[in-house]
Coordinates of C-alpha atoms (C1' of nucleotides) and ligand atoms in Angstrom, one line a residue:
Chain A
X11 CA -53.5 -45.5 -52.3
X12 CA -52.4 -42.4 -51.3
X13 CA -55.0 -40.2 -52.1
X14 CA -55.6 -36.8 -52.9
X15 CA -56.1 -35.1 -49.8
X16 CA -52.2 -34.9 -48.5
X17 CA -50.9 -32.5 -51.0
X18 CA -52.7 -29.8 -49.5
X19 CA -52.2 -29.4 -45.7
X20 CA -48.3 -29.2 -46.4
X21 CA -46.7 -25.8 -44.9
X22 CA -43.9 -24.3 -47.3
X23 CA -41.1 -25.7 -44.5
X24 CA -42.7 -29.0 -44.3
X25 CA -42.8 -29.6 -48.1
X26 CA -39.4 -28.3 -47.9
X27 CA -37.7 -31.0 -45.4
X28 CA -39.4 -33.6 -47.1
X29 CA -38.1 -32.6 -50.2
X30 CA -34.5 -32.2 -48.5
X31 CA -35.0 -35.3 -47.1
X32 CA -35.6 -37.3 -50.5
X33 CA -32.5 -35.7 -51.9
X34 CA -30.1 -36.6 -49.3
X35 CA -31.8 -40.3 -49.2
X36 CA -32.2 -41.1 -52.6
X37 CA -30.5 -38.7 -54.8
X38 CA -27.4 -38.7 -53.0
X39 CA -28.2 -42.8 -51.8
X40 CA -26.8 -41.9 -48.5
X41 CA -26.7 -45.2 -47.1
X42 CA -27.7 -43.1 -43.8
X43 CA -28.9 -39.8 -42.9
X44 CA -28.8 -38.3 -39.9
X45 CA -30.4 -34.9 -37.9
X46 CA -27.4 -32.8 -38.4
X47 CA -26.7 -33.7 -41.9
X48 CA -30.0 -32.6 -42.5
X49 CA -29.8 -29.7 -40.8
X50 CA -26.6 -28.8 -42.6
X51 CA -28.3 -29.4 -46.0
X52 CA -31.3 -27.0 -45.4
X53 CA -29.1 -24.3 -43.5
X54 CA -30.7 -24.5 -40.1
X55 CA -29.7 -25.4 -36.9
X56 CA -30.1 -29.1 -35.3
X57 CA -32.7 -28.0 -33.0
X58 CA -34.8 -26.8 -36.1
X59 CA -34.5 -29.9 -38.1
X60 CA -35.1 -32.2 -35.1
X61 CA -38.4 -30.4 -34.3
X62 CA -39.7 -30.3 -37.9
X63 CA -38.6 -33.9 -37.9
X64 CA -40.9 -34.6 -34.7
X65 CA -43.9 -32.9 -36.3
X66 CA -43.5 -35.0 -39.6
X67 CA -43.3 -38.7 -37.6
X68 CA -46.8 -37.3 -36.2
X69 CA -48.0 -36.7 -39.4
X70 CA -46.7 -39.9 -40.7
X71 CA -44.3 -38.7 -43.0
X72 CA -41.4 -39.7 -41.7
X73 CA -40.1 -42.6 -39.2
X74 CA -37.0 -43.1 -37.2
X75 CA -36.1 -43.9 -34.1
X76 CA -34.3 -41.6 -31.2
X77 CA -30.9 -40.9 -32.0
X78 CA -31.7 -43.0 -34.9
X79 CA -31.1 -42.9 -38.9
X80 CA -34.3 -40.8 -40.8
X81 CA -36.0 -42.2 -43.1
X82 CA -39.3 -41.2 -45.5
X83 CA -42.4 -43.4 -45.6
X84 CA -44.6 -43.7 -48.5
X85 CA -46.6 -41.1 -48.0
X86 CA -43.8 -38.6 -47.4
X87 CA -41.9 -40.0 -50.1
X88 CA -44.6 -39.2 -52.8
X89 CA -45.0 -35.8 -51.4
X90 CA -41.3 -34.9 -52.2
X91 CA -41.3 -36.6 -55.5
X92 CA -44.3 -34.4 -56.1
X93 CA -42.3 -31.2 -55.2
X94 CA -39.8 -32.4 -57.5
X95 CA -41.9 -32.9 -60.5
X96 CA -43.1 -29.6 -59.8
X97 CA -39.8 -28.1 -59.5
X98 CA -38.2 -29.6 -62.8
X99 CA -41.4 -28.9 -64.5
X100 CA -41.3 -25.1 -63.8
X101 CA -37.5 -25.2 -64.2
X102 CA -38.5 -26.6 -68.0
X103 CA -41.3 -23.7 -68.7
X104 CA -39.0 -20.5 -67.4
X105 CA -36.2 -22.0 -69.4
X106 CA -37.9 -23.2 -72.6
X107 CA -40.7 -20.2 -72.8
X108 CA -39.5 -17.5 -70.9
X109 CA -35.7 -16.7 -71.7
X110 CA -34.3 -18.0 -68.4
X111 CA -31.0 -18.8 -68.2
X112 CA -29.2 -22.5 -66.4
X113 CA -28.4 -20.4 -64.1
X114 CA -31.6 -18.3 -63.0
X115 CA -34.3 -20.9 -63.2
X116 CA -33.6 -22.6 -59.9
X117 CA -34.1 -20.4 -57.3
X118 CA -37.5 -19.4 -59.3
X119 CA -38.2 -23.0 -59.2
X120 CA -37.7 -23.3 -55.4
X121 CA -40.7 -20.7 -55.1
X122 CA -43.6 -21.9 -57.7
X123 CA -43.2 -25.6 -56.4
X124 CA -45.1 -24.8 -53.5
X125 CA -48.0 -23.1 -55.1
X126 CA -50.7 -26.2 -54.9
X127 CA -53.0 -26.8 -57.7
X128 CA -53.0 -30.1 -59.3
X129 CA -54.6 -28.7 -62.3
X130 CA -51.3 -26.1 -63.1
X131 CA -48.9 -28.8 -63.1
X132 CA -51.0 -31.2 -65.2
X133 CA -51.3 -28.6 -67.4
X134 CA -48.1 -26.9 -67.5
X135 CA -46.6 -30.1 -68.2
X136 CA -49.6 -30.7 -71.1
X137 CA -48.7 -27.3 -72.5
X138 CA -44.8 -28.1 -73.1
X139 CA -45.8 -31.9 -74.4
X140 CA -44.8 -33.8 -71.4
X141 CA -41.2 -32.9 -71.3
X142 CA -38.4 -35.5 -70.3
X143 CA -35.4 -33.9 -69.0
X144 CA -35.1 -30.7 -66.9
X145 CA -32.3 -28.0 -68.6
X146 CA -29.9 -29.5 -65.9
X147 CA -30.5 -32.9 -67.2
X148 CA -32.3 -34.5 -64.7
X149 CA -35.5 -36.7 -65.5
X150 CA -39.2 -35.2 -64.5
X151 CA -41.2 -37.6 -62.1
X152 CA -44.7 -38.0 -64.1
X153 CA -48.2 -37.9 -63.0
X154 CA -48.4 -40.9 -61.7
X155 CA -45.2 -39.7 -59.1
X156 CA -42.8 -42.3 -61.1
X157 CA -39.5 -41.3 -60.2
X158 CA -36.4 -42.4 -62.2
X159 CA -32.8 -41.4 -62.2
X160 CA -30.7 -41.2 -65.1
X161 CA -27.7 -43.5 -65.3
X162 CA -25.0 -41.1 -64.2
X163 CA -21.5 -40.5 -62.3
X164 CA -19.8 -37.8 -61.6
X165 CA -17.1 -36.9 -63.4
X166 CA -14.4 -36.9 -60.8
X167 CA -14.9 -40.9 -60.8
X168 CA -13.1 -40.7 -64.0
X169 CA -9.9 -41.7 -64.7
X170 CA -7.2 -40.7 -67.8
X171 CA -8.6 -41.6 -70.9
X172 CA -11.9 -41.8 -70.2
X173 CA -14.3 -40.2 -72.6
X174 CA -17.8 -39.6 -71.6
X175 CA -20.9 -37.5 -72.0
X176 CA -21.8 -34.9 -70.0
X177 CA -26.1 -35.7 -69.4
X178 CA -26.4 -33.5 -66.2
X179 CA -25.3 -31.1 -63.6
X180 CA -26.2 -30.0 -60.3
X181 CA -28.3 -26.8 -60.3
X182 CA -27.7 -25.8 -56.5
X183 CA -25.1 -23.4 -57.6
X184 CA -25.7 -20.3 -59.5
X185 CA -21.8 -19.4 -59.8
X186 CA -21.1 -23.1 -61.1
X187 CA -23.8 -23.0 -63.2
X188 CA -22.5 -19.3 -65.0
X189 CA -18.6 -20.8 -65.1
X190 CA -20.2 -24.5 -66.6
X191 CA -21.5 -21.9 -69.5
X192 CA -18.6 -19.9 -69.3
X193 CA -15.9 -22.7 -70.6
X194 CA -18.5 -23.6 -73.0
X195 CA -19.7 -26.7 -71.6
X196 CA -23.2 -27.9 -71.8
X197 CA -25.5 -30.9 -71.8
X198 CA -24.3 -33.8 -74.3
X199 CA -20.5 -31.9 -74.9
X200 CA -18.4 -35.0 -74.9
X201 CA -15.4 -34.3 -72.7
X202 CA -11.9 -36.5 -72.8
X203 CA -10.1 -37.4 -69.3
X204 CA -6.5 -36.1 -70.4
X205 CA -5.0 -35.9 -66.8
X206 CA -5.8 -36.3 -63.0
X207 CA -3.7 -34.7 -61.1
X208 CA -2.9 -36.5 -58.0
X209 CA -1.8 -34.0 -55.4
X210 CA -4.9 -31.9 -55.4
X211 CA -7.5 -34.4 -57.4
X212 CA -7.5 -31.5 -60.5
X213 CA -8.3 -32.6 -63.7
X214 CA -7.4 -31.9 -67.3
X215 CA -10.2 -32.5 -69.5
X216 CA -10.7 -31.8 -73.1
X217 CA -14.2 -30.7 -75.3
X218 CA -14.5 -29.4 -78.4
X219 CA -11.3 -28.3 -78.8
X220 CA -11.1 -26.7 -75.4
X221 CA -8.7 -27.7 -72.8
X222 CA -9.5 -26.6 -69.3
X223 CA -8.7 -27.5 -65.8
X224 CA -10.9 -28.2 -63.4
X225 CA -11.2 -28.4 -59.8
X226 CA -12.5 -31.8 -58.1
X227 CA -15.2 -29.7 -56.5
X228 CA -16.0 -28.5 -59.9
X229 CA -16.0 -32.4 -61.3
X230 CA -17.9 -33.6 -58.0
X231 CA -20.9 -31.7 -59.7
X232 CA -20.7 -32.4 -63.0
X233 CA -22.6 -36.1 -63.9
X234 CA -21.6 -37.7 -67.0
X235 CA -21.9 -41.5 -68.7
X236 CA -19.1 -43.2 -69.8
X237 CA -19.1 -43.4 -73.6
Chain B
X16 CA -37.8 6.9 -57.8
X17 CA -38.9 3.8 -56.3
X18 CA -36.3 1.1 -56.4
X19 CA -36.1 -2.2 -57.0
X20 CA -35.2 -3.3 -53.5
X21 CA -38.5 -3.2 -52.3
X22 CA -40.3 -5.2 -54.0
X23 CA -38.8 -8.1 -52.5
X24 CA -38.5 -8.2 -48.6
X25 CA -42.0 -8.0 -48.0
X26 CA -44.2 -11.3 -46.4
X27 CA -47.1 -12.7 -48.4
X28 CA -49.3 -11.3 -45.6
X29 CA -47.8 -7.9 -45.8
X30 CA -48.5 -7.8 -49.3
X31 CA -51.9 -9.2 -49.2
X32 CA -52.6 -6.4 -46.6
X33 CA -51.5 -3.8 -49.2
X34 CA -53.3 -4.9 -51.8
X35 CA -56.8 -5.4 -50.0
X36 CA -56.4 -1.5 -49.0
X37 CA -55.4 -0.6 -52.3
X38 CA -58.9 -2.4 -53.8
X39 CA -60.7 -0.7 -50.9
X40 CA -59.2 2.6 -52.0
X41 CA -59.4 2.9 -55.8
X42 CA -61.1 0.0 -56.8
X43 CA -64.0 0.4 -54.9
X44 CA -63.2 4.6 -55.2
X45 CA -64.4 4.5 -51.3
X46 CA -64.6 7.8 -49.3
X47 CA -63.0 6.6 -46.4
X48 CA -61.6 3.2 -45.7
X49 CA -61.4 2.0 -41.9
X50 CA -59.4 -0.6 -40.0
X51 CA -62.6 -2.7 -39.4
X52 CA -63.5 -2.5 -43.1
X53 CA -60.1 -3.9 -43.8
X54 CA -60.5 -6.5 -41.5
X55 CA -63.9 -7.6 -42.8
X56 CA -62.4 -7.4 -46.3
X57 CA -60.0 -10.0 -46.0
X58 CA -61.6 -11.7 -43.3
X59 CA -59.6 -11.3 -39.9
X60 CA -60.5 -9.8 -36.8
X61 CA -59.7 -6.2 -36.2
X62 CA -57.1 -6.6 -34.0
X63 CA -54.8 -8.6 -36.6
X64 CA -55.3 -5.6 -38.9
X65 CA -55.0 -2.9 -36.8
X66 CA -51.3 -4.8 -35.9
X67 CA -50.4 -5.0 -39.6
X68 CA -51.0 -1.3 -40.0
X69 CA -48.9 -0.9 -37.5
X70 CA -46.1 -2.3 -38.8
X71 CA -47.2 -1.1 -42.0
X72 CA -47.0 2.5 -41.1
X73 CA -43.4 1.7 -39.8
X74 CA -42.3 0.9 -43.1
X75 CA -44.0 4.1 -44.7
X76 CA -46.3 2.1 -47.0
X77 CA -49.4 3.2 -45.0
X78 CA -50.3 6.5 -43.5
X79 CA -52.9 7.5 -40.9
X80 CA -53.3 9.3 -38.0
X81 CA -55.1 6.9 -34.3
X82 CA -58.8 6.6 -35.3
X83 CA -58.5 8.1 -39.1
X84 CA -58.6 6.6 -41.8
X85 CA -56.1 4.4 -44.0
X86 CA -54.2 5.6 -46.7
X87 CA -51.6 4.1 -48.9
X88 CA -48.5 5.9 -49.5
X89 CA -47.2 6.0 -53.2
X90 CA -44.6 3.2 -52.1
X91 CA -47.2 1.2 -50.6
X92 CA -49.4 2.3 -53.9
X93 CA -46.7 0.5 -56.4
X94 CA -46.4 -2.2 -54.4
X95 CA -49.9 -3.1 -54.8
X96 CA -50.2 -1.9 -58.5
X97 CA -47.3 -4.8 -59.1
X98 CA -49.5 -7.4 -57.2
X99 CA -52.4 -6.6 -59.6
X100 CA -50.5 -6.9 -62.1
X101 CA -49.2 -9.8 -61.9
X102 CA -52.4 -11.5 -60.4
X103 CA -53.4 -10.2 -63.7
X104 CA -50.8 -11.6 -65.6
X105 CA -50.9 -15.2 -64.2
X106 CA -54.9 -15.3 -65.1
X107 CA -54.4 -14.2 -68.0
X108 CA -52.2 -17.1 -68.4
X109 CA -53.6 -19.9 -67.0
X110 CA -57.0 -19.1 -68.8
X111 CA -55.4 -18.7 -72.2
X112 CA -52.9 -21.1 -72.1
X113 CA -53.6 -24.1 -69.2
X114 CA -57.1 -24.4 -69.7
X115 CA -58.4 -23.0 -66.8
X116 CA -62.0 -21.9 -67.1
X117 CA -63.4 -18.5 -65.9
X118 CA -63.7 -19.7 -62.3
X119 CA -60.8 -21.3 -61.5
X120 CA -58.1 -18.8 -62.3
X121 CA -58.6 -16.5 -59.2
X122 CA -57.4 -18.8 -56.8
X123 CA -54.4 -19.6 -58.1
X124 CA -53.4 -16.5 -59.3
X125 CA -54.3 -15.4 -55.8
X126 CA -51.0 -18.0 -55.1
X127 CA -48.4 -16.9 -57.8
X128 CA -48.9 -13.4 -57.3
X129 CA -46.7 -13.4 -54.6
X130 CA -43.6 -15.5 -56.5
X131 CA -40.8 -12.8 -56.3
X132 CA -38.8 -12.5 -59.6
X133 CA -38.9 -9.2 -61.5
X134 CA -37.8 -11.3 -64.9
X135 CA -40.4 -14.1 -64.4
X136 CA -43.2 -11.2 -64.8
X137 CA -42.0 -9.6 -67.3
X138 CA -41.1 -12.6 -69.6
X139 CA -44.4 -14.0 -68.6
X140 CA -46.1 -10.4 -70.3
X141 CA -43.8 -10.8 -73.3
X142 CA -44.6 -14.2 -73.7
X143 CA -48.5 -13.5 -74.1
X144 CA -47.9 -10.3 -76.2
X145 CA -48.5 -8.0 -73.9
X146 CA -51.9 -8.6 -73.0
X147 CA -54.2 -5.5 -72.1
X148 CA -57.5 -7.3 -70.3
X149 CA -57.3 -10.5 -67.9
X150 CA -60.1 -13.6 -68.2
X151 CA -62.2 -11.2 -66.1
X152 CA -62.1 -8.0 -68.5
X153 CA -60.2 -5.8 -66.1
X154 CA -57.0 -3.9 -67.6
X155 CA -53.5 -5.2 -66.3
X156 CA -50.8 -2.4 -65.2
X157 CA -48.0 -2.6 -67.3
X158 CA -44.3 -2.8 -66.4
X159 CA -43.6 0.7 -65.6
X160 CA -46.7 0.4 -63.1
X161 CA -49.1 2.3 -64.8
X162 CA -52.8 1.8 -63.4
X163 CA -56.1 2.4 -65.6
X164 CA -59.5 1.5 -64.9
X165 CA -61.6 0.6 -67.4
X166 CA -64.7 3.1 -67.7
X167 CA -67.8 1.2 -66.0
X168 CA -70.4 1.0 -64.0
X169 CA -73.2 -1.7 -62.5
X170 CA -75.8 -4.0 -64.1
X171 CA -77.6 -2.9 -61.2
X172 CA -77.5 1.2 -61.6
X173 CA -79.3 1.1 -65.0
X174 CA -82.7 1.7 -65.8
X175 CA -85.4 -0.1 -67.7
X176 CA -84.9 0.3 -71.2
X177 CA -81.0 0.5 -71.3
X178 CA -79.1 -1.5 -73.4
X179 CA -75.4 -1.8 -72.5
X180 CA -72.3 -4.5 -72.8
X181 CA -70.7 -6.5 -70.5
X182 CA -67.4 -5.0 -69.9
X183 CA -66.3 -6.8 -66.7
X184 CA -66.9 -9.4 -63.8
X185 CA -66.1 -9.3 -60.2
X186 CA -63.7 -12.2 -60.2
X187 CA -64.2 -12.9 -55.8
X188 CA -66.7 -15.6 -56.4
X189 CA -66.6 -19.1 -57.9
X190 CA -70.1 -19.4 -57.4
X191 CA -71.1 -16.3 -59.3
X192 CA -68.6 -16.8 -62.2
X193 CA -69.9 -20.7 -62.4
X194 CA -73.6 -19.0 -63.1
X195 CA -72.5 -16.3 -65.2
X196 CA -71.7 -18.4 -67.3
X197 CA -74.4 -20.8 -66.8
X198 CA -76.6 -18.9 -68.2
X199 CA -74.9 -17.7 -71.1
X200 CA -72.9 -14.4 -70.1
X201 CA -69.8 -13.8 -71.3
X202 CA -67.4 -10.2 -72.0
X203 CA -69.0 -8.6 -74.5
X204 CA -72.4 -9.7 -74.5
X205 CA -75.0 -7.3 -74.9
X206 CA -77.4 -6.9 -72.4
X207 CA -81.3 -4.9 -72.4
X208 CA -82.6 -4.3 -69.2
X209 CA -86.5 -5.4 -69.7
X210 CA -88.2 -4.4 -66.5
X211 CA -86.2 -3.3 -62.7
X212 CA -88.4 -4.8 -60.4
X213 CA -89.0 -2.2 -57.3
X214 CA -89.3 -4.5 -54.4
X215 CA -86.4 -6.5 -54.4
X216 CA -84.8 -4.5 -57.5
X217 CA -84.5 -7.7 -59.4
X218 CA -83.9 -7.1 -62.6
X219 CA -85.2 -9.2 -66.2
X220 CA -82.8 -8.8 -68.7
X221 CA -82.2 -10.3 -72.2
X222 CA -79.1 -11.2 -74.6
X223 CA -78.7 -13.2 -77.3
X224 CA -82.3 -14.3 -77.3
X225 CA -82.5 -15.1 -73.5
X226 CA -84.3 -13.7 -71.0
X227 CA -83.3 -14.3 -67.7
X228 CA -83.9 -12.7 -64.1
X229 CA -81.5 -11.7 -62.1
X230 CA -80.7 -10.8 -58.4
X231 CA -79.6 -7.4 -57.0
X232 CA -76.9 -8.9 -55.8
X233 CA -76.0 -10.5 -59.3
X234 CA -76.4 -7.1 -61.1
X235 CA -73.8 -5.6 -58.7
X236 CA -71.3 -8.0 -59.6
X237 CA -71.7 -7.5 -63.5
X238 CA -69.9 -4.4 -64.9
X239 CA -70.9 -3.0 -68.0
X240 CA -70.6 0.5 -70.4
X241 CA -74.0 2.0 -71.7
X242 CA -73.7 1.8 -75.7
Chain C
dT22 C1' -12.1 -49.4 -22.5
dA23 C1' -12.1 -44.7 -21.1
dA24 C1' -11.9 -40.2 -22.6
dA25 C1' -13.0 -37.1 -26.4
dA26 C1' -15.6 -35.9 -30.3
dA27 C1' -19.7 -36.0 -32.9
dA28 C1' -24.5 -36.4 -33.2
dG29 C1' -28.9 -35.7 -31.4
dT30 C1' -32.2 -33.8 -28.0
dT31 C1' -34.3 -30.5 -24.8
dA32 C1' -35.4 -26.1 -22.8
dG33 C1' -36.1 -21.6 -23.4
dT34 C1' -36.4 -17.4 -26.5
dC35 C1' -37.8 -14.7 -30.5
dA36 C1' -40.6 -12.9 -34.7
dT37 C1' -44.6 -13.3 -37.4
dG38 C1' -49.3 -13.2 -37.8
dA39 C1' -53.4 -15.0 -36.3
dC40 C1' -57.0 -14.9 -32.2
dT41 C1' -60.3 -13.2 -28.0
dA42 C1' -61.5 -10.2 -24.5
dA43 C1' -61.5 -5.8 -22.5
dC44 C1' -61.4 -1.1 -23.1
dA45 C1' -61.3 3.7 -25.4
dA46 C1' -62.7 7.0 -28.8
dA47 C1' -65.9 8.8 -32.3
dG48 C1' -70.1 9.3 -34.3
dC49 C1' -75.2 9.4 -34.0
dA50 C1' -79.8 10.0 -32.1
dA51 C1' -83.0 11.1 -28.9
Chain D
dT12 C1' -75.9 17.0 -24.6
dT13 C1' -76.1 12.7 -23.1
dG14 C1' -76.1 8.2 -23.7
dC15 C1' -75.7 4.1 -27.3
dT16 C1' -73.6 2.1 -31.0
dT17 C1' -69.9 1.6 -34.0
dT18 C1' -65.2 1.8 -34.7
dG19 C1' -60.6 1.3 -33.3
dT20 C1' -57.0 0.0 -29.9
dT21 C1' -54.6 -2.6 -26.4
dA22 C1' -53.3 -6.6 -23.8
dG23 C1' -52.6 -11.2 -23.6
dT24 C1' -52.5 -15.9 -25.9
dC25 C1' -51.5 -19.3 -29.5
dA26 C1' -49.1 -21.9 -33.5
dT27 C1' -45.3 -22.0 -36.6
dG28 C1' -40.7 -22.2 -37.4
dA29 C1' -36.5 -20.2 -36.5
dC30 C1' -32.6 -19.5 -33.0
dT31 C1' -28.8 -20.5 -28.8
dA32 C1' -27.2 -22.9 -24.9
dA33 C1' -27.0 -26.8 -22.3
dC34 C1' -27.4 -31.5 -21.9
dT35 C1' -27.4 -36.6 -23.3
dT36 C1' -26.4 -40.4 -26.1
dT37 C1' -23.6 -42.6 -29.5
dT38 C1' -19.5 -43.2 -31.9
dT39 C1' -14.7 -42.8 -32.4
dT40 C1' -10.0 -42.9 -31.2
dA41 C1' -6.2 -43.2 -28.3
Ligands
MN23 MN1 -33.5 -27.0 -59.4
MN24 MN1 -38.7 -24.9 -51.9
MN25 MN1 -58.5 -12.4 -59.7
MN26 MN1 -52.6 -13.2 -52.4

DNA sequence: TAAAAAAGTTAGTCATGACTAACAAAGCAA
DNA sequence: TTGCTTTGTTAGTCATGACTAACTTTTTTA
């Protein structure tokens, strides 16, 4: 069992790589990930990420093999799903109780995750009745550091005709967040494929009686079911 | 005016610096305040402070001449007002609304004061109605970073015969708060001092129909206003 | 399959914020 | 006023987590 002890003991960077790590290994299901990709993802240099990375095997948190693929054990594993609960379940409070915006809550987010106290987070998600879903859509790990994803693909998978739901979006970007808002898109619109275009991957997409154009960057973030 | 950029830029240990001198300062309404006072205060050596006041004085948020004593400019000043205040705040919080008991707020609060995010505080305040006192009794600055003290003084500077009510705790101690409330203390209570014993100025005092002794060392922690 | 490109590693440096040990200045007491 | 004690300062070290530059290994591509 991994007990109670580990939280603690984590430095803000360390937390933060193993929370980078998850992301790129699960949430992404990158069937592998290397130093540099890492290092790209966090905004650091190789040298950084392959020294954090040496610390973490010591501590157990991580295991690879030189010049090999990274991967999370266990331990390290329930640490970032931890971070994440955390993160999705402050993300919730600032956007439910305290007037924050798609847009604003995740960069608060990225600094109250770190603040250790088993009791807050218990609490904070007691207070706001165990909530599900995040305001980007994505499910909140529970206690117990279940972690599920939501059946999802992105909607530049699509192709003309397609009609789906839009259930989440990626919240790394506060300028796509604002422009999501800005067409007037927003969890659960139900949005119609009505052209891809091939030379540049654009698409045309209808929603409540909008038609826009969008980028395939712009689709590459946005994660919808097929209805 | 002060602006807005400042609050931000500053480390957690540059902040923690500021706000030790500033309770050293006015809190504790000391004379003079001295590197190695500082340095006992938050418990590091004398060298690590004298280094921070260094680089504190750089950034004109400290003032002293070699060998005087410490002062706080008004920058230096805000900046700790805005750390009270939000220590405040987040107690206030997490005793009202998380179920954090008496004793377990400081520590964490001690945490999210240092969150930066001007609208996170300031939702937070509207959120609770603007509260005036924390768990602790002590007033919390407002926005525009206005500080008051509330008028008292120490259990242990009154005299047999005095009656007087509990107006505020020193929050620095689990141990203490734990036993405060042990015994039955809370803000408000109304306290008779029966007899101050001269030899180790112990003190009996009674409330609500107990009668307890106390230490000089407790009476200095409790904060009270004659009636 | 050999050269080139990409990925990963190592060495050395820097800033921050701790520390100890040694030293200097102020303040007090005899 | 002279020493003794307290207070403050400086120098040098360490851990953490960044960085660049140089090097090595692996992978790709011609
Ligand atoms: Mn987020
Ligand atoms: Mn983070
Ligand atoms: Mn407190
Ligand atoms: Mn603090």
């Amino acid at each position: 069992m991994t007990n109670k002890a580990n939280l603690n003991n984590l430095t803000k960077s360390e937390e933060d790589y193993l929370k980078a790590l998850f992301q790129l290994l699960i949430e992404d299901n990158s069937e592998k990930v290397g130093n540099n990709q890492l290092a790209e993802y966090l905004k650091v240099s190789p040298a950084s990420t392959n020294n954090m990375i040496k610390k973490l095997k010591t501590k157990n948190y991580v295991v690879s093999e030189k010049y090999g693929k990274l991967e999370l054990t266990d331990e390290g594993r329930a640490i970032a799903v931890r971070l994440i609960r955390k993160h999705r379940l402050w993300e919730t409070f600032l956007y439910n109780y305290l007037n924050f915006s798609w847009d604003e809550v995740h960069e608060v987010a990225e600094q109250l995750e770190h603040i250790k106290s088993y009791k807050l987070i218990d609490e904070l998600d007691r207070f706001m009745d165990f909530p599900e879903k995040d305001p980007h859509g994505e499910l909140i790990p529970n206690a117990k550091g279940e972690y599920k994803v939501i059946p999802k693909i992105t909607l530049s998978s699509l192709v003309e005709g397609d009609v789906c739901k839009l259930v989440a979006v990626n919240d790394g970007s506060v300028n796509f967040l604002r422009f999501v808002s800005e067409i007037g898109l927003a969890l659960s619109s139900e949005i119609k494929v009505l052209e891809v275009r091939e030379f540049d991957k654009s698409i045309r997409i209808q929603f409540n009686d909008t038609v826009e154009t969008v980028t395939r960057k712009f689709a590459d973030n946005v994660f919808v079911k097929v209805v």
